[in-house]
Coordinates of C-alpha atoms in Angstrom, one line a residue:
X1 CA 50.9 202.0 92.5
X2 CA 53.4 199.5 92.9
X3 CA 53.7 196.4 90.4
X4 CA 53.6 193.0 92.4
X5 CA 57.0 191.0 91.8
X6 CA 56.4 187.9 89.4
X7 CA 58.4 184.6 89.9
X8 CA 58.5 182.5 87.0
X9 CA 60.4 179.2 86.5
X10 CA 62.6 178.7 83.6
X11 CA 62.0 175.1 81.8
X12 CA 65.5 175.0 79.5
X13 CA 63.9 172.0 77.1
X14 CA 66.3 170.1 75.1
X15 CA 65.0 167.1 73.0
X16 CA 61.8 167.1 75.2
X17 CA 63.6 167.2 78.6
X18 CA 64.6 169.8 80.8
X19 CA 67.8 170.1 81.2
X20 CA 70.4 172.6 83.0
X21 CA 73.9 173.5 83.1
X22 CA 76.5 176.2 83.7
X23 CA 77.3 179.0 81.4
X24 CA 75.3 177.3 79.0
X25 CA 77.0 174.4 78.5
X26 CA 77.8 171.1 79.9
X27 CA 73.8 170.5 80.3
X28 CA 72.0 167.8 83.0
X29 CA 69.0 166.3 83.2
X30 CA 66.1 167.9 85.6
X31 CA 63.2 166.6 84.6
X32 CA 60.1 166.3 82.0
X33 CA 59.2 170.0 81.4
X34 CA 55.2 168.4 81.7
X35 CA 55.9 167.3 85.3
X36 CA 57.8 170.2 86.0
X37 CA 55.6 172.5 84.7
X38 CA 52.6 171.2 86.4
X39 CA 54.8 171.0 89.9
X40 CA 55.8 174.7 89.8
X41 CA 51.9 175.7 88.7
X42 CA 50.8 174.0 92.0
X43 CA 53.9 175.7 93.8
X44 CA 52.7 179.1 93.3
X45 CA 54.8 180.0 90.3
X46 CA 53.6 183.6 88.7
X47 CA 54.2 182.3 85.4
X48 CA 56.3 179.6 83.5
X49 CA 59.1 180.1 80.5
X50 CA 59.3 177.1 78.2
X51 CA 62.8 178.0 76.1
X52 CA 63.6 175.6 73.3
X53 CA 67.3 176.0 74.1
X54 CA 69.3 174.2 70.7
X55 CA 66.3 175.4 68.7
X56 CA 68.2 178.0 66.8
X57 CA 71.9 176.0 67.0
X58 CA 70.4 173.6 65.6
X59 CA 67.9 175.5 62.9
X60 CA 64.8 173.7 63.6
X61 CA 61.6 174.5 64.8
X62 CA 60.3 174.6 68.5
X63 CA 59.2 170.8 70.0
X64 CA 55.6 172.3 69.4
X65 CA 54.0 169.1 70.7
X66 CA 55.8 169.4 74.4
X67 CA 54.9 172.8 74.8
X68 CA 50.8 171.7 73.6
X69 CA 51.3 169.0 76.6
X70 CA 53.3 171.6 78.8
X71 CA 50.3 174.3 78.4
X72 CA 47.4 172.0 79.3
X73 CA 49.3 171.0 82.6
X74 CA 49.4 174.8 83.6
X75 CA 46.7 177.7 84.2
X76 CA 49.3 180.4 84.4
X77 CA 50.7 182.8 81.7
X78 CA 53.2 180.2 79.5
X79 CA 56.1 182.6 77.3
X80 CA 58.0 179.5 74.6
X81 CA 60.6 180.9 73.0
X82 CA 63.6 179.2 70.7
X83 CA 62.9 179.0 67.2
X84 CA 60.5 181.5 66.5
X85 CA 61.5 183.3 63.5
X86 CA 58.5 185.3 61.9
X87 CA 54.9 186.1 62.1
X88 CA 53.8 182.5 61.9
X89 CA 56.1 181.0 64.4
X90 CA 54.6 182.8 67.2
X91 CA 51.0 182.6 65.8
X92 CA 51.6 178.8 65.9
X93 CA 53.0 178.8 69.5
X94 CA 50.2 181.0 70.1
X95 CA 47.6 178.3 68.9
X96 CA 49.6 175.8 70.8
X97 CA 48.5 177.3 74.4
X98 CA 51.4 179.3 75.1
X99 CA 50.4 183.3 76.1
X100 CA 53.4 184.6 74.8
X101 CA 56.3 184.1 72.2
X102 CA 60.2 184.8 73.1
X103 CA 62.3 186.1 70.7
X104 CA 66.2 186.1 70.2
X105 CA 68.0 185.4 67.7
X106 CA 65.6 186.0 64.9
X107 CA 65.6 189.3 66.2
X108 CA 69.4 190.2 66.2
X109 CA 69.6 188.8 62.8
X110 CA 66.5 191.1 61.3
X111 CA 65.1 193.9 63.5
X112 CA 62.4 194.3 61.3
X113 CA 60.9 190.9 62.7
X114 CA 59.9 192.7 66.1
X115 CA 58.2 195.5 64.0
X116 CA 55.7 192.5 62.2
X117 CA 55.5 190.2 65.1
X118 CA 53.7 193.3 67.8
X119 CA 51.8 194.7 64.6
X120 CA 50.0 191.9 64.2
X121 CA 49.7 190.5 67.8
X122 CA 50.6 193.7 69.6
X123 CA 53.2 194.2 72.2
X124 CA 52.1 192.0 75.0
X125 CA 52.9 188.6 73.3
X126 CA 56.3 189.4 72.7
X127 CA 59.3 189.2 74.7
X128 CA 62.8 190.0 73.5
X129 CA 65.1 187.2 75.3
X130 CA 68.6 188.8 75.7
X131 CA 71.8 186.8 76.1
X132 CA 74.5 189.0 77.4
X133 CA 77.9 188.7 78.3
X134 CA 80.6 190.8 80.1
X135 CA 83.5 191.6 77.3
X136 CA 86.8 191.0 78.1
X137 CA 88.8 194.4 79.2
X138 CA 85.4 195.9 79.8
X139 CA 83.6 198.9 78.0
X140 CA 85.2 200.2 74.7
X141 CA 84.0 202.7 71.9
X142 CA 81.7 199.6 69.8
X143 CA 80.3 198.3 73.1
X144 CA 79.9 201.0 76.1
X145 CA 78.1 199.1 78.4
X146 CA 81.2 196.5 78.2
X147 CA 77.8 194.0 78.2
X148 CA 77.9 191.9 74.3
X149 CA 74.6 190.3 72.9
X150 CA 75.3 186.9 72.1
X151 CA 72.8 184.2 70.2
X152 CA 72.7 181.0 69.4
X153 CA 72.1 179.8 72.8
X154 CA 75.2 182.2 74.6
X155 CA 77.3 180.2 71.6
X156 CA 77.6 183.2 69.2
X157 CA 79.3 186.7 70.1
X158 CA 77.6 189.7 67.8
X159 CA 79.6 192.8 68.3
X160 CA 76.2 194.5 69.3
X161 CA 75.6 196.5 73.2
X162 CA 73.5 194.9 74.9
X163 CA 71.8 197.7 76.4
X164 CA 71.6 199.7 73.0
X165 CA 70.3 196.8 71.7
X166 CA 67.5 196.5 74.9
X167 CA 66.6 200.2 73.8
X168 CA 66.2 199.2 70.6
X169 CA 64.1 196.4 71.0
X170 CA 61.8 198.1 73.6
X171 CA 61.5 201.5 71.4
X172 CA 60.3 198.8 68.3
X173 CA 57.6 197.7 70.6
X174 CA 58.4 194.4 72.4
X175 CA 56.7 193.8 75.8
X176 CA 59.1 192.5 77.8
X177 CA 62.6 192.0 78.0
X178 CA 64.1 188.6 79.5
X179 CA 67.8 190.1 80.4
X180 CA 69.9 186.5 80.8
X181 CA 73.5 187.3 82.1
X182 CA 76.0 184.4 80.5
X183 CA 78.6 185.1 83.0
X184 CA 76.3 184.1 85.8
X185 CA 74.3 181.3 84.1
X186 CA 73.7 178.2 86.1
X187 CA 76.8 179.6 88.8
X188 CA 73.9 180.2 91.4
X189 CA 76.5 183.1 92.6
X190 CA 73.8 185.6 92.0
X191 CA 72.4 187.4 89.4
X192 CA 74.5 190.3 87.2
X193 CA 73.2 193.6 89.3
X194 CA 75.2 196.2 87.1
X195 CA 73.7 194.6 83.9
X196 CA 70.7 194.7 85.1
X197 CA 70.8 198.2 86.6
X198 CA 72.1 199.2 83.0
X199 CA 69.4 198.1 80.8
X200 CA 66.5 199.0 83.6
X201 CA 68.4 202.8 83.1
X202 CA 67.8 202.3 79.2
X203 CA 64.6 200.9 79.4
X204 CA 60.8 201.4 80.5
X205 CA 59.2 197.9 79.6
X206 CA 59.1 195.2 82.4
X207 CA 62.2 193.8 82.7
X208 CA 63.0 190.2 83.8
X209 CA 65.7 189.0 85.2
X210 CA 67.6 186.0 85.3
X211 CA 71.2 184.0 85.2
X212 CA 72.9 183.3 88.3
X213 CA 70.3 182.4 90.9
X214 CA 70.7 180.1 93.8
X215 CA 69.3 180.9 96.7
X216 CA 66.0 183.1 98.0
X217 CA 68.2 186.1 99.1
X218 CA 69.7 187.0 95.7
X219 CA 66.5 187.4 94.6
X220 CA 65.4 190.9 96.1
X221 CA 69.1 192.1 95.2
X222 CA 67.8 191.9 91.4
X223 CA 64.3 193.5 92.4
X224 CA 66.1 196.5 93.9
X225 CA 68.8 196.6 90.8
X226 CA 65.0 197.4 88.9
X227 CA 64.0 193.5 87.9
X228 CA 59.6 193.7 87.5
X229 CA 60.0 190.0 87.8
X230 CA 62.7 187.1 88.5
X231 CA 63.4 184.1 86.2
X232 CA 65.9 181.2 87.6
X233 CA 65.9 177.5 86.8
X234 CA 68.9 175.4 89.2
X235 CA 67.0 176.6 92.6
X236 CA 63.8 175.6 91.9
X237 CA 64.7 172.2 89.6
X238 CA 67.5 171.0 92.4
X239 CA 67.0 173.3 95.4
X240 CA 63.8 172.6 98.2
X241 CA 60.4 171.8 97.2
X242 CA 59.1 175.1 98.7
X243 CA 61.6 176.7 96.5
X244 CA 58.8 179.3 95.1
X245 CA 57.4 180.5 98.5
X246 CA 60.7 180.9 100.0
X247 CA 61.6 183.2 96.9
X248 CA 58.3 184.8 97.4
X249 CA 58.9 185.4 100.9
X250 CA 62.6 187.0 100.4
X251 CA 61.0 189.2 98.3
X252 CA 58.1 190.4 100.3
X253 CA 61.0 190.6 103.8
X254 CA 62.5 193.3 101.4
X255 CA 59.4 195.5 100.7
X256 CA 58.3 194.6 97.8
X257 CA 54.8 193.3 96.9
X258 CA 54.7 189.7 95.2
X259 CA 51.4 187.9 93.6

C-alpha cells in the first residue's frame, strides 16, 4: 500500500516573525508564523514545521510562547524544532502543543541525545533536521557522498557525511528525517534530487524533503527521487494563494497519492 504524499509548510521564525531568505542568509519578512500558520491549516496543508531558525546561533531557547499561539491556530500535526537540546526541551515543546520536536544541532554535537529523546517519547516525536551541503571538488575519502552536515543554521561546516550521518541517526531511532539542501535553499531552482536519492538509498524512515522549491512541478521530481513528503517555504509565503492545491495537484498528475 502506497503512503499518501504529505505537504507541509515551513514557518522559518526569527524573533517571532517568519522570515525567508536564500542559502540561509540575507533573511525577509513573510509574515506572523500565527497568521501564516492558520492560512496554510485552512489551505489544506498536511502538516506545519515551526523551525526556530537563530535558536542555536544564538544559544537560546525556542520562542515557546509563539509556537503555544501557533499550535492553537492549527488542527494539523505541528514539528518546532531549533533549540531543543535534551529530554526536557522536547517534553516542553511537547506541552506547548506541538506533535513533534526537530532536532539538529544538539544531535551532531552528542549522538547520544537521539538515544534519550525516542526512549522516552518513542520514535515518532522526533525528527532529525539535516542541513546539508555539496563540498567543493565533490566526494573524497572523509565525505563519500561529497554531501557535508552543517549546523548552526547552514553557518557551521562539520566534517561529518551527510548520508552516514542520516544512517546513523535513523538506525538510533529518529522518526523522520527533514533532509534540507543549503545549496538550493531559498533559490526556488528546485530541490537537490541526488541528495535526496542518496539518503533515501541509506535510509528506511520517511524522509522529507526540502530546499530549493518554487514552483508545483519540482515537487513530484523530489517524490520520485524517494521524498514521503515535501517541505518548502518561498512558494507558498510569496507564490499564489492556492499554492498548496496546485502542489497537491502536481503531485497527484504524476501518480502519486496525496492526503
Amino acid at each position: 500500500m502506497s503512503v499518501a504524499i504529505r505537504v507541509i509548510p515551513c514557518l522559518d521564525v526569527d524573533a517571532g516573525r517568519v522570515v525567508k531568505g536564500v542559502n540561509f542568509a540575507d533573511l525577509r519578512d513573510a509574515g506572523d508564523p500565527v497568521e501564516l500558520a492558520h492560512r496554510y491549516d485552512l489551505a489544506g496543508a498536511d502538516e506545519l514545521t515551526f523551525l526556530d531558525v537563530t535558536a542555536s546561533s544564538g544559544n537560546r531557547e525556542t520562542t515557546f510562547d509563539v509556537v503555544a499561539r501557533t499550535a492553537e491556530e492549527v488542527f494539523i500535526p505541528l514539528t518546532v524544532g531549533g533549540g531543543v537540546r535534551e529530554v526536557a526541551d522536547v517534553d516542553r515543546l511537547l506541552r506547548t502543543g506541538a506533535d513533534k520536536a526537530s532536532i539538529n544541532t544538539a544531535a551532531v554535537s552528542r549522538p547520544e541525545v537521539i538515544d534519550e529523546i525516542t526512549r522516552h517519547f518513542g520514535s515518532q516525536v522526533l525528527v532529525l533536521s539535516l542541513d546539508a551541503k555539496r563540498i567543493e571538488g565533490g566526494a573524497n575519502a572523509e565525505i563519500p557522498s561529497g554531501f557535508e552536515v552543517t549546523t548552526h543554521g547552514g553557518r557551521r561546516g562539520t566534517g561529518i557525511d551527510a548520508v552516514a550521518w542520516a544512517k546513523q541517526a535513523a538506525d538510533r531511532g529518529v522518526g523522520e528525517i527533514l533532509l534540507n539542501s543549503i545549496d538550493a535553499d531559498g533559490t526556488q531552482d528546485g530541490f537537490d534530487l541526488e541528495m535526496i536519492r542518496a539518503v533515501r538509498a541509506a535510509v528506511t524512515v520517511p524522509l522529507i524533503a526540502s530546499g530549493g522549491a518554487g514552483k508545483p512541478e519540482h515537487f513530484p521530481a523530489a517524490v520520485i527521487a524517494g521524498a514521503d513528503a515535501v517541505l518548502a517555504a518561498s512558494i507558498f509565503h510569496f507564490g499564489p494563494v492556492n499554492a498548496i492545491s496546485e502542489v497537491k495537484a502536481a503531485i497527484r498528475a504524476a501518480g502519486y497519492e496525496v492526503r
